[in-house]
C-alpha cells in the first residue's frame, strides 16, 4: 500500500518531488507542455498547503553534464502551469542546490538542474540518493512513467525519508489497480501491435489474469500461422509458432478465452489506400498481406466486450496509421468508449502506439484512463514489480509509521 498527500501535513516542510517533466522540445523551446501541465496539480497543491517544493526531474538522455539538456527551458512553462514563480539551481546536489533550498519560504517552488547530469542517478547510487534525500524532509514520487527504473531519485531516496505518492502517481496506480489487480469481472484485454516477440511476457501474464484475451494486429498472424493457417506475405514471426501454441495452451489451462480474428482485411502492399479486400482467415492468398481485422471479427469483439466489466488495451488491431487499415481499431475503440460513457465498462489503455491509435479514433478522453507512461505501463502489464512503486509501500519507505515524521 502506498501513502498519499492526504496522509501528511506539509506546511513548512521541504518536500522533494520527483516529477516527469521530460517534454518534447525544439530549438530550446518546449513544444508540448502536456507533461508539465499534468504534473502541476501535485506541485500546486503542495505549494498551496505551505510546503517548500523542490522538483527533481530528468530531461533527455544526457551523457554527463551537457548544456543542451539543461532544464532551464522548463522554468517558464512550469511557472505558468503552477501559477507562481519557480526558482532555479544549477545543480541537483552540492552547494548551489543546498543554498537554493535554504532560501525557500513556505509555498515556494524550486526546480533543480537535470538529475541525469549525474551518472549516479541511473546507478541508484546510495551516496547520491542520500544527498538528494538531505535536501528535504519528505519525498513525493509523481513520476509513474519512470517507476520501472530503480534510480536514485525514484527508488533509493524513498527508503531514506518518508515517501508518498503524488496525485498523478495516485491516479495512475488506482486506475491500474482497478483494471488488473482487483478488477470487476469479466475482464477482457485487447492486445495488438506488430510482433509477438516484444509482448511475450505481457501475453504470459494476461492469460492468467483476464477472462478474454483479444489478439489483433501483426501478432495475431503468428497465432493464426501457429494454428496452421496460411498468412501469405503478412508480418508473421513463424519461428515463434511454438511459443504461440504454448500461450494458447496456457490460456486454456487458466480458463482464459483467446479471441482471434475470423476474417481479415488484406492488401498487396503496406500503403495508404492500397486496394484491399476482406477474406476469411482460411483464405489468405500467397501474395497478399493481412493489415487489419475484418468486420465479422470486429463484430465478435464488440459482442464479447458487451458482456465484460473491465477492459485493458495495448496495441492497435491493425496498421492503424494507414487508412483503411485503421477501421477495426477505430470501431472497437469507439464501442469501448460508448460503453464507458454508459458506465458499463471500465477502460484502461496505454503504451506508445496505443495512445496515438486511440487519439486517432477520437476516443482518448473517453476511456476511463489512458496511461502515457509507455515502458512503465508495459512492465506493469507484464506483471513486473515496478521498483519506484514498490519503494513507496509503507513497509519499505523512509518512515513506516504513516504520520509523516522524519524518523
Ligand atoms: P506495437 O508498437 O507493438 O504496439 O505495434 C504497433 C504497430 O503495429 C503499428 O505501427 C501498426 O502499424 C503495426 N501493425 C498492426 N497490425 C499490423 C499488421 N497486420 N501488419 C503489419 N503491421 C501491423
Tab-separated table of C-alpha atoms and ligand atoms in Angstrom:
chain	number	residue	atom	x	y	z
A	1	UNK	CA	0.000	0.000	0.000
A	2	UNK	CA	1.261	3.457	-0.831
A	3	UNK	CA	0.561	6.641	1.087
A	4	UNK	CA	-0.883	9.760	-0.498
A	5	UNK	CA	-0.769	13.509	0.122
A	6	UNK	CA	-3.951	13.142	2.184
A	7	UNK	CA	-1.913	11.471	4.887
A	8	UNK	CA	0.623	14.179	5.532
A	9	UNK	CA	0.964	17.694	6.929
A	10	UNK	CA	3.382	19.568	4.669
A	11	UNK	CA	3.305	23.157	5.945
A	12	UNK	CA	6.846	24.424	6.456
A	13	UNK	CA	8.324	21.129	5.269
A	14	UNK	CA	10.832	20.745	2.467
A	15	UNK	CA	9.158	18.361	0.014
A	16	UNK	CA	11.297	16.736	-2.685
A	17	UNK	CA	9.049	15.900	-5.647
A	18	UNK	CA	10.225	13.503	-8.382
A	19	UNK	CA	8.229	14.605	-11.418
A	20	UNK	CA	8.477	13.576	-15.052
A	21	UNK	CA	8.918	16.822	-16.972
A	22	UNK	CA	10.747	15.166	-19.838
A	23	UNK	CA	8.830	17.090	-22.503
A	24	UNK	CA	9.496	17.344	-26.238
A	25	UNK	CA	11.463	20.454	-27.217
A	26	UNK	CA	12.880	22.093	-30.325
A	27	UNK	CA	15.431	24.928	-30.610
A	28	UNK	CA	15.445	25.438	-26.850
A	29	UNK	CA	11.667	25.736	-26.588
A	30	UNK	CA	9.173	23.274	-25.140
A	31	UNK	CA	6.871	22.093	-27.949
A	32	UNK	CA	4.316	20.155	-25.904
A	33	UNK	CA	3.607	21.060	-22.288
A	34	UNK	CA	1.286	18.097	-21.553
A	35	UNK	CA	3.619	16.502	-19.006
A	36	UNK	CA	4.260	19.839	-17.272
A	37	UNK	CA	0.548	20.625	-17.129
A	38	UNK	CA	-0.286	17.184	-15.724
A	39	UNK	CA	2.466	17.407	-13.091
A	40	UNK	CA	1.319	20.837	-11.972
A	41	UNK	CA	-1.530	19.511	-9.802
A	42	UNK	CA	0.737	17.940	-7.188
A	43	UNK	CA	3.196	20.848	-7.175
A	44	UNK	CA	0.410	23.414	-6.880
A	45	UNK	CA	-1.330	21.503	-4.098
A	46	UNK	CA	1.880	21.195	-2.082
A	47	UNK	CA	2.737	24.877	-2.548
A	48	UNK	CA	-0.794	25.953	-1.638
A	49	UNK	CA	-0.539	23.893	1.529
A	50	UNK	CA	2.616	25.778	2.505
A	51	UNK	CA	5.288	23.247	1.549
A	52	UNK	CA	8.683	24.281	0.197
A	53	UNK	CA	8.642	22.338	-3.050
A	54	UNK	CA	11.883	21.057	-4.583
A	55	UNK	CA	11.468	19.445	-8.010
A	56	UNK	CA	13.678	16.689	-9.379
A	57	UNK	CA	13.278	15.589	-12.974
A	58	UNK	CA	15.291	14.466	-15.971
A	59	UNK	CA	15.240	15.875	-19.477
A	60	UNK	CA	16.523	13.866	-22.429
A	61	UNK	CA	19.396	11.406	-22.214
A	62	UNK	CA	22.495	13.438	-21.359
A	63	UNK	CA	25.873	11.767	-21.004
A	64	UNK	CA	27.159	13.717	-18.017
A	65	UNK	CA	26.696	17.490	-17.951
A	66	UNK	CA	25.582	18.599	-21.443
A	67	UNK	CA	24.204	22.115	-21.666
A	68	UNK	CA	21.793	21.196	-24.477
A	69	UNK	CA	19.953	19.130	-21.867
A	70	UNK	CA	19.726	21.943	-19.332
A	71	UNK	CA	16.292	22.148	-17.782
A	72	UNK	CA	16.195	25.968	-17.752
A	73	UNK	CA	13.734	25.862	-20.666
A	74	UNK	CA	11.194	24.243	-18.327
A	75	UNK	CA	11.119	27.223	-15.936
A	76	UNK	CA	8.706	29.427	-17.845
A	77	UNK	CA	6.081	26.782	-18.777
A	78	UNK	CA	6.326	25.320	-15.271
A	79	UNK	CA	5.747	28.700	-13.599
A	80	UNK	CA	2.767	29.235	-15.883
A	81	UNK	CA	1.334	25.795	-15.085
A	82	UNK	CA	1.704	26.106	-11.302
A	83	UNK	CA	0.675	29.770	-11.234
A	84	UNK	CA	3.659	31.014	-9.206
A	85	UNK	CA	7.328	31.846	-9.768
A	86	UNK	CA	9.752	28.941	-9.910
A	87	UNK	CA	13.285	29.356	-8.534
A	88	UNK	CA	16.283	27.655	-10.121
A	89	UNK	CA	19.515	25.941	-9.064
A	90	UNK	CA	22.311	24.984	-11.444
A	91	UNK	CA	22.813	21.571	-9.934
A	92	UNK	CA	20.729	18.959	-8.216
A	93	UNK	CA	23.175	18.380	-5.355
A	94	UNK	CA	26.097	20.337	-3.845
A	95	UNK	CA	26.377	23.904	-2.592
A	96	UNK	CA	24.171	25.508	-5.303
A	97	UNK	CA	21.302	23.168	-4.567
A	98	UNK	CA	21.682	23.432	-0.794
A	99	UNK	CA	21.802	27.259	-0.953
A	100	UNK	CA	18.721	27.433	-3.197
A	101	UNK	CA	16.764	25.120	-0.897
A	102	UNK	CA	17.888	27.212	2.100
A	103	UNK	CA	16.328	30.332	0.540
A	104	UNK	CA	12.888	28.754	0.083
A	105	UNK	CA	9.940	30.077	2.064
A	106	UNK	CA	6.666	28.266	2.669
A	107	UNK	CA	4.784	27.949	-0.636
A	108	UNK	CA	7.883	28.475	-2.821
A	109	UNK	CA	8.783	26.190	-5.712
A	110	UNK	CA	12.315	25.325	-6.852
A	111	UNK	CA	13.391	23.440	-9.964
A	112	UNK	CA	16.801	21.778	-9.876
A	113	UNK	CA	19.005	21.108	-12.907
A	114	UNK	CA	18.824	17.796	-14.804
A	115	UNK	CA	19.232	14.893	-12.412
A	116	UNK	CA	20.779	12.786	-15.183
A	117	UNK	CA	23.792	15.112	-15.364
A	118	UNK	CA	24.967	12.786	-12.574
A	119	UNK	CA	25.596	9.193	-13.718
A	120	UNK	CA	24.998	8.126	-10.090
A	121	UNK	CA	21.290	8.754	-10.679
A	122	UNK	CA	20.813	5.832	-13.069
A	123	UNK	CA	23.082	3.646	-10.903
A	124	UNK	CA	20.728	4.074	-7.944
A	125	UNK	CA	23.820	5.203	-6.043
A	126	UNK	CA	23.193	5.270	-2.275
A	127	UNK	CA	25.535	8.204	-1.565
A	128	UNK	CA	23.897	10.308	-4.290
A	129	UNK	CA	20.447	9.297	-3.027
A	130	UNK	CA	21.453	10.409	0.484
A	131	UNK	CA	22.472	13.830	-0.912
A	132	UNK	CA	19.073	14.119	-2.620
A	133	UNK	CA	17.220	12.997	0.499
A	134	UNK	CA	19.108	15.550	2.623
A	135	UNK	CA	17.527	18.345	0.550
A	136	UNK	CA	14.111	17.535	2.001
A	137	UNK	CA	12.031	16.270	4.902
A	138	UNK	CA	9.552	14.375	2.736
A	139	UNK	CA	9.728	12.647	-0.644
A	140	UNK	CA	6.861	12.584	-3.141
A	141	UNK	CA	7.050	10.472	-6.284
A	142	UNK	CA	4.745	11.710	-9.029
A	143	UNK	CA	6.546	10.061	-11.950
A	144	UNK	CA	4.882	6.730	-12.692
A	145	UNK	CA	6.467	6.792	-16.148
A	146	UNK	CA	9.943	6.349	-14.643
A	147	UNK	CA	8.869	3.972	-11.870
A	148	UNK	CA	10.081	0.900	-13.786
A	149	UNK	CA	13.653	2.116	-13.321
A	150	UNK	CA	15.445	1.765	-9.985
A	151	UNK	CA	17.205	5.131	-9.993
A	152	UNK	CA	18.411	7.201	-7.043
A	153	UNK	CA	15.547	9.697	-7.421
A	154	UNK	CA	12.868	7.036	-7.960
A	155	UNK	CA	13.947	4.203	-5.667
A	156	UNK	CA	16.843	4.665	-3.223
A	157	UNK	CA	15.637	8.050	-1.959
A	158	UNK	CA	12.250	6.577	-0.997
A	159	UNK	CA	13.933	4.441	1.678
A	160	UNK	CA	15.662	7.414	3.275
A	161	UNK	CA	12.865	9.877	4.089
A	162	UNK	CA	9.084	9.416	4.410
A	163	UNK	CA	7.766	8.640	0.916
A	164	UNK	CA	4.371	9.423	-0.600
A	165	UNK	CA	2.657	9.099	-3.975
A	166	UNK	CA	1.845	12.370	-5.729
A	167	UNK	CA	-1.598	12.920	-7.246
A	168	UNK	CA	-0.618	11.777	-10.770
A	169	UNK	CA	1.018	8.635	-9.415
A	170	UNK	CA	-2.006	8.019	-7.207
A	171	UNK	CA	-4.490	8.325	-10.093
A	172	UNK	CA	-2.377	6.021	-12.260
A	173	UNK	CA	-1.954	3.371	-9.541
A	174	UNK	CA	-5.631	3.466	-8.680
A	175	UNK	CA	-6.656	3.095	-12.337
A	176	UNK	CA	-4.239	0.238	-12.924
A	177	UNK	CA	-5.312	-1.457	-9.708
A	178	UNK	CA	-8.949	-1.384	-10.783
A	179	UNK	CA	-8.052	-2.762	-14.188
A	180	UNK	CA	-5.971	-5.797	-13.273
A	181	UNK	CA	-5.265	-6.215	-9.575
A	182	UNK	CA	-8.817	-6.109	-8.233
A	183	UNK	CA	-10.994	-5.715	-11.340
A	184	UNK	CA	-14.708	-6.173	-11.753
A	185	UNK	CA	-15.087	-9.352	-13.791
A	186	UNK	CA	-15.336	-10.443	-16.539
A	187	UNK	CA	-12.126	-8.781	-17.699
A	188	UNK	CA	-11.058	-8.522	-21.339
A	189	UNK	CA	-7.681	-7.495	-22.706
A	190	UNK	CA	-7.111	-6.294	-26.245
A	191	UNK	CA	-3.509	-6.889	-27.255
A	192	UNK	CA	-2.422	-5.820	-30.709
A	193	UNK	CA	0.623	-4.334	-32.320
A	194	UNK	CA	3.311	-5.563	-34.597
A	195	UNK	CA	5.076	-8.509	-33.033
A	196	UNK	CA	4.568	-11.322	-30.541
A	197	UNK	CA	8.280	-11.220	-29.656
A	198	UNK	CA	8.007	-7.821	-27.959
A	199	UNK	CA	4.968	-8.858	-25.925
A	200	UNK	CA	5.702	-12.389	-24.729
A	201	UNK	CA	5.826	-11.509	-21.018
A	202	UNK	CA	2.739	-9.384	-21.372
A	203	UNK	CA	0.722	-12.158	-23.050
A	204	UNK	CA	2.006	-14.687	-20.493
A	205	UNK	CA	0.834	-12.506	-17.606
A	206	UNK	CA	-2.516	-11.573	-19.116
A	207	UNK	CA	-3.657	-15.136	-19.861
A	208	UNK	CA	-3.526	-15.872	-16.156
A	209	UNK	CA	-5.400	-12.689	-15.238
A	210	UNK	CA	-8.124	-11.994	-17.794
A	211	UNK	CA	-11.204	-13.891	-18.950
A	212	UNK	CA	-10.895	-12.902	-22.618
A	213	UNK	CA	-7.673	-12.156	-24.444
A	214	UNK	CA	-8.454	-10.492	-27.759
A	215	UNK	CA	-5.422	-10.669	-30.038
A	216	UNK	CA	-5.093	-8.462	-33.108
A	217	UNK	CA	-2.522	-6.644	-35.221
A	218	UNK	CA	0.522	-8.280	-36.757
A	219	UNK	CA	0.884	-10.552	-33.741
A	220	UNK	CA	-2.432	-12.254	-34.498
A	221	UNK	CA	-0.838	-13.501	-37.737
A	222	UNK	CA	1.701	-15.519	-35.765
A	223	UNK	CA	-1.123	-17.146	-33.788
A	224	UNK	CA	-3.109	-17.867	-36.971
A	225	UNK	CA	0.020	-19.378	-38.544
A	226	UNK	CA	0.563	-21.459	-35.387
A	227	UNK	CA	-2.951	-22.828	-35.902
A	228	UNK	CA	-1.993	-23.996	-39.372
A	229	UNK	CA	-3.431	-21.115	-41.413
A	230	UNK	CA	-1.683	-19.616	-44.431
A	231	UNK	CA	-0.831	-15.949	-43.871
A	232	UNK	CA	0.627	-15.061	-47.295
A	233	UNK	CA	3.222	-12.323	-47.040
A	234	UNK	CA	1.823	-10.912	-43.784
A	235	UNK	CA	4.084	-9.797	-40.975
A	236	UNK	CA	4.489	-13.064	-39.102
A	237	UNK	CA	7.114	-14.452	-36.720
A	238	UNK	CA	6.996	-18.032	-37.955
A	239	UNK	CA	9.826	-19.048	-35.632
A	240	UNK	CA	7.537	-18.211	-32.702
A	241	UNK	CA	4.786	-20.633	-33.710
A	242	UNK	CA	5.693	-22.972	-30.822
A	243	UNK	CA	5.650	-20.074	-28.378
A	244	UNK	CA	2.228	-19.035	-29.658
A	245	UNK	CA	0.953	-22.586	-29.169
A	246	UNK	CA	2.339	-22.585	-25.597
A	247	UNK	CA	0.457	-19.343	-24.882
A	248	UNK	CA	-2.740	-20.867	-26.315
A	249	UNK	CA	-2.297	-23.945	-24.103
A	250	UNK	CA	-1.565	-21.834	-21.020
A	251	UNK	CA	-4.722	-19.814	-21.710
A	252	UNK	CA	-6.801	-22.978	-21.904
A	253	UNK	CA	-5.480	-24.179	-18.524
A	254	UNK	CA	-6.140	-20.752	-16.998
A	255	UNK	CA	-9.666	-20.636	-18.407
A	256	UNK	CA	-8.823	-17.610	-20.498
A	257	UNK	CA	-10.694	-17.468	-23.765
A	258	UNK	CA	-8.493	-16.334	-26.668
A	259	UNK	CA	-10.265	-14.332	-29.359
A	260	UNK	CA	-8.500	-14.286	-32.736
A	261	UNK	CA	-9.721	-12.706	-35.993
A	262	UNK	CA	-12.133	-14.798	-38.056
A	263	UNK	CA	-11.840	-12.549	-41.077
A	264	UNK	CA	-9.161	-10.090	-42.142
A	265	UNK	CA	-8.572	-7.109	-44.411
A	266	UNK	CA	-5.800	-7.909	-46.875
A	267	UNK	CA	-3.810	-5.896	-49.402
A	268	UNK	CA	-0.846	-6.484	-51.675
A	269	UNK	CA	1.208	-3.682	-50.171
A	270	UNK	CA	1.584	-1.820	-46.881
A	271	UNK	CA	0.453	1.551	-48.209
A	272	UNK	CA	-2.225	4.171	-47.607
A	273	UNK	CA	-5.384	3.309	-49.560
A	274	UNK	CA	-3.817	0.221	-51.123
A	275	UNK	CA	-6.590	-1.797	-52.838
A	276	UNK	CA	-7.914	-4.188	-50.205
A	277	UNK	CA	-10.497	-6.888	-49.656
A	278	UNK	CA	-11.997	-8.833	-46.786
A	279	UNK	CA	-11.414	-12.580	-46.642
A	280	UNK	CA	-11.824	-15.375	-44.132
A	281	UNK	CA	-8.684	-16.250	-42.153
A	282	UNK	CA	-8.726	-19.524	-44.077
A	283	UNK	CA	-8.415	-17.825	-47.446
A	284	UNK	CA	-5.404	-15.505	-47.434
A	285	UNK	CA	-3.675	-15.774	-50.849
A	286	UNK	CA	0.121	-16.194	-51.052
A	287	UNK	CA	0.908	-12.710	-52.379
A	288	UNK	CA	-1.406	-10.737	-50.067
A	289	UNK	CA	-0.846	-9.492	-46.516
A	290	UNK	CA	-3.139	-9.115	-43.529
A	291	UNK	CA	-3.335	-5.473	-42.462
A	292	UNK	CA	-6.422	-5.342	-40.261
A	293	UNK	CA	-9.105	-7.422	-38.583
A	294	UNK	CA	-12.245	-7.777	-40.698
A	295	UNK	CA	-15.837	-6.650	-39.979
A	296	UNK	CA	-17.006	-10.047	-38.656
A	297	UNK	CA	-14.059	-10.078	-36.221
A	298	UNK	CA	-14.894	-6.544	-35.109
A	299	UNK	CA	-18.498	-7.535	-34.501
A	300	UNK	CA	-17.399	-10.562	-32.475
A	301	UNK	CA	-15.026	-8.432	-30.372
A	302	UNK	CA	-17.651	-5.774	-29.687
A	303	UNK	CA	-20.106	-8.516	-28.809
A	304	UNK	CA	-17.618	-10.016	-26.388
A	305	UNK	CA	-16.976	-6.622	-24.754
A	306	UNK	CA	-20.732	-6.338	-24.247
A	307	UNK	CA	-20.505	-8.972	-21.532
A	308	UNK	CA	-17.397	-7.541	-19.845
A	309	UNK	CA	-16.999	-5.061	-16.978
A	310	UNK	CA	-13.319	-4.236	-17.437
A	311	UNK	CA	-11.074	-3.749	-20.472
A	312	UNK	CA	-7.302	-3.357	-20.637
A	313	UNK	CA	-5.914	-2.350	-24.038
A	314	UNK	CA	-2.438	-2.309	-25.509
A	315	UNK	CA	-1.631	-2.208	-29.215
A	316	UNK	CA	-3.686	-1.490	-32.348
A	317	UNK	CA	-5.769	-4.177	-34.086
A	318	UNK	CA	-4.307	-3.297	-37.469
A	319	UNK	CA	-1.943	-0.987	-39.312
A	320	UNK	CA	-3.846	1.971	-37.850
A	321	UNK	CA	-1.550	4.646	-39.299
A	322	UNK	CA	-2.746	3.983	-42.846
A	323	UNK	CA	-6.385	4.075	-43.985
A	324	UNK	CA	-8.408	1.960	-44.418
A	325	UNK	CA	-6.465	-0.392	-42.121
A	326	UNK	CA	-7.445	1.638	-39.049
A	327	UNK	CA	-11.092	0.518	-39.280
A	328	UNK	CA	-11.046	-2.318	-36.705
A	329	UNK	CA	-9.081	-0.278	-34.136
A	330	UNK	CA	-11.430	2.694	-34.602
A	331	UNK	CA	-14.633	0.643	-34.401
A	332	UNK	CA	-13.643	-1.324	-31.286
A	333	UNK	CA	-12.234	1.801	-29.601
A	334	UNK	CA	-15.468	3.703	-30.264
A	335	UNK	CA	-17.607	0.836	-28.962
A	336	UNK	CA	-15.473	0.621	-25.797
A	337	UNK	CA	-15.727	4.398	-25.313
A	338	UNK	CA	-19.501	4.214	-25.709
A	339	UNK	CA	-19.813	1.504	-23.065
A	340	UNK	CA	-17.501	3.520	-20.789
A	341	UNK	CA	-19.799	6.518	-21.178
A	342	UNK	CA	-22.781	4.354	-20.254
A	343	UNK	CA	-20.936	3.324	-17.076
A	344	UNK	CA	-20.902	-0.333	-18.124
A	345	UNK	CA	-17.197	-0.795	-18.806
A	346	UNK	CA	-14.018	0.380	-17.084
A	347	UNK	CA	-11.454	1.016	-19.815
A	348	UNK	CA	-7.729	1.366	-19.202
A	349	UNK	CA	-5.287	1.659	-22.098
A	350	UNK	CA	-1.645	2.524	-22.555
A	351	UNK	CA	1.614	2.077	-24.449
A	352	UNK	CA	3.063	4.460	-27.052
A	353	UNK	CA	1.213	3.435	-30.210
A	354	UNK	CA	-1.988	2.746	-28.318
A	355	UNK	CA	-2.240	6.339	-27.165
A	356	UNK	CA	-1.866	7.603	-30.752
A	357	UNK	CA	-4.271	4.953	-32.073
A	358	UNK	CA	-6.944	5.951	-29.543
A	359	UNK	CA	-6.347	9.637	-30.233
A	360	UNK	CA	-6.751	8.949	-33.957
A	361	UNK	CA	-10.015	7.138	-33.212
A	362	UNK	CA	-11.131	10.250	-31.305
A	363	UNK	CA	-11.646	8.427	-28.003
A	364	UNK	CA	-8.538	9.305	-25.986
A	365	UNK	CA	-10.507	11.337	-23.453
A	366	UNK	CA	-13.388	8.873	-23.449
A	367	UNK	CA	-11.674	5.904	-21.822
A	368	UNK	CA	-11.658	5.626	-18.020
A	369	UNK	CA	-7.885	6.041	-18.045
A	370	UNK	CA	-5.245	6.306	-20.747
A	371	UNK	CA	-1.713	5.940	-19.464
A	372	UNK	CA	1.026	7.842	-21.260
A	373	UNK	CA	3.680	6.039	-19.235
A	374	UNK	CA	4.999	3.817	-22.065
A	375	UNK	CA	7.618	1.418	-20.680
A	376	UNK	CA	6.308	1.530	-17.100
A	377	UNK	CA	2.774	0.725	-18.271
A	378	UNK	CA	4.028	-2.218	-20.326
A	379	UNK	CA	6.095	-3.607	-17.443
A	380	UNK	CA	3.044	-3.313	-15.228
A	381	UNK	CA	1.016	-5.255	-17.851
A	382	UNK	CA	3.765	-7.856	-17.757
A	383	UNK	CA	3.083	-8.260	-14.046
A	384	UNK	CA	6.506	-6.975	-13.012
A	385	UNK	CA	7.035	-5.135	-9.771
A	386	UNK	CA	7.982	-1.529	-10.526
A	387	UNK	CA	10.855	-0.507	-8.203
A	388	UNK	CA	9.642	3.088	-7.901
A	389	UNK	CA	6.191	1.899	-6.841
A	390	UNK	CA	7.448	-0.851	-4.537
A	391	UNK	CA	9.662	1.690	-2.742
A	392	UNK	CA	6.579	3.762	-1.931
A	393	UNK	CA	4.952	0.992	0.054
A	394	UNK	CA	4.714	1.952	3.718
A	395	UNK	CA	6.830	-1.025	4.758
A	396	UNK	CA	9.840	-0.049	2.685
A	397	UNK	CA	9.593	3.730	2.674
A	398	UNK	CA	11.666	6.006	4.915
A	399	UNK	CA	9.050	6.218	7.618
A	400	UNK	CA	6.755	3.299	8.219
A	401	UNK	CA	4.608	4.945	10.849
A	402	UNK	CA	2.374	6.808	8.407
A	403	UNK	CA	2.439	10.083	10.347
A	404	UNK	CA	4.837	11.884	8.056
A	405	UNK	CA	7.514	12.296	10.691
A	406	UNK	CA	11.172	12.040	9.749
A	407	UNK	CA	12.197	9.087	11.908
B	1	LIG	P1	3.362	-2.063	-31.218
B	1	LIG	O1	4.374	-0.964	-31.098
B	1	LIG	O2	3.913	-3.419	-30.982
B	1	LIG	O3	2.112	-1.778	-30.407
B	1	LIG	O4	2.943	-2.107	-32.733
B	1	LIG	C1	2.263	-1.067	-33.370
B	1	LIG	C2	2.475	-1.209	-34.834
B	1	LIG	O5	1.912	-2.427	-35.289
B	1	LIG	C3	1.809	-0.120	-35.642
B	1	LIG	O6	2.809	0.620	-36.266
B	1	LIG	C4	0.960	-0.871	-36.663
B	1	LIG	O7	1.025	-0.343	-37.950
B	1	LIG	C5	1.584	-2.247	-36.635
B	1	LIG	N1	0.631	-3.271	-37.103
B	1	LIG	C6	-0.558	-3.579	-36.575
B	1	LIG	N2	-1.152	-4.544	-37.306
B	1	LIG	C7	-0.307	-4.857	-38.306
B	1	LIG	C8	-0.343	-5.799	-39.390
B	1	LIG	N3	-1.406	-6.612	-39.557
B	1	LIG	N4	0.699	-5.854	-40.219
B	1	LIG	C9	1.753	-5.029	-40.035
B	1	LIG	N5	1.859	-4.129	-39.043
B	1	LIG	C10	0.835	-4.047	-38.185
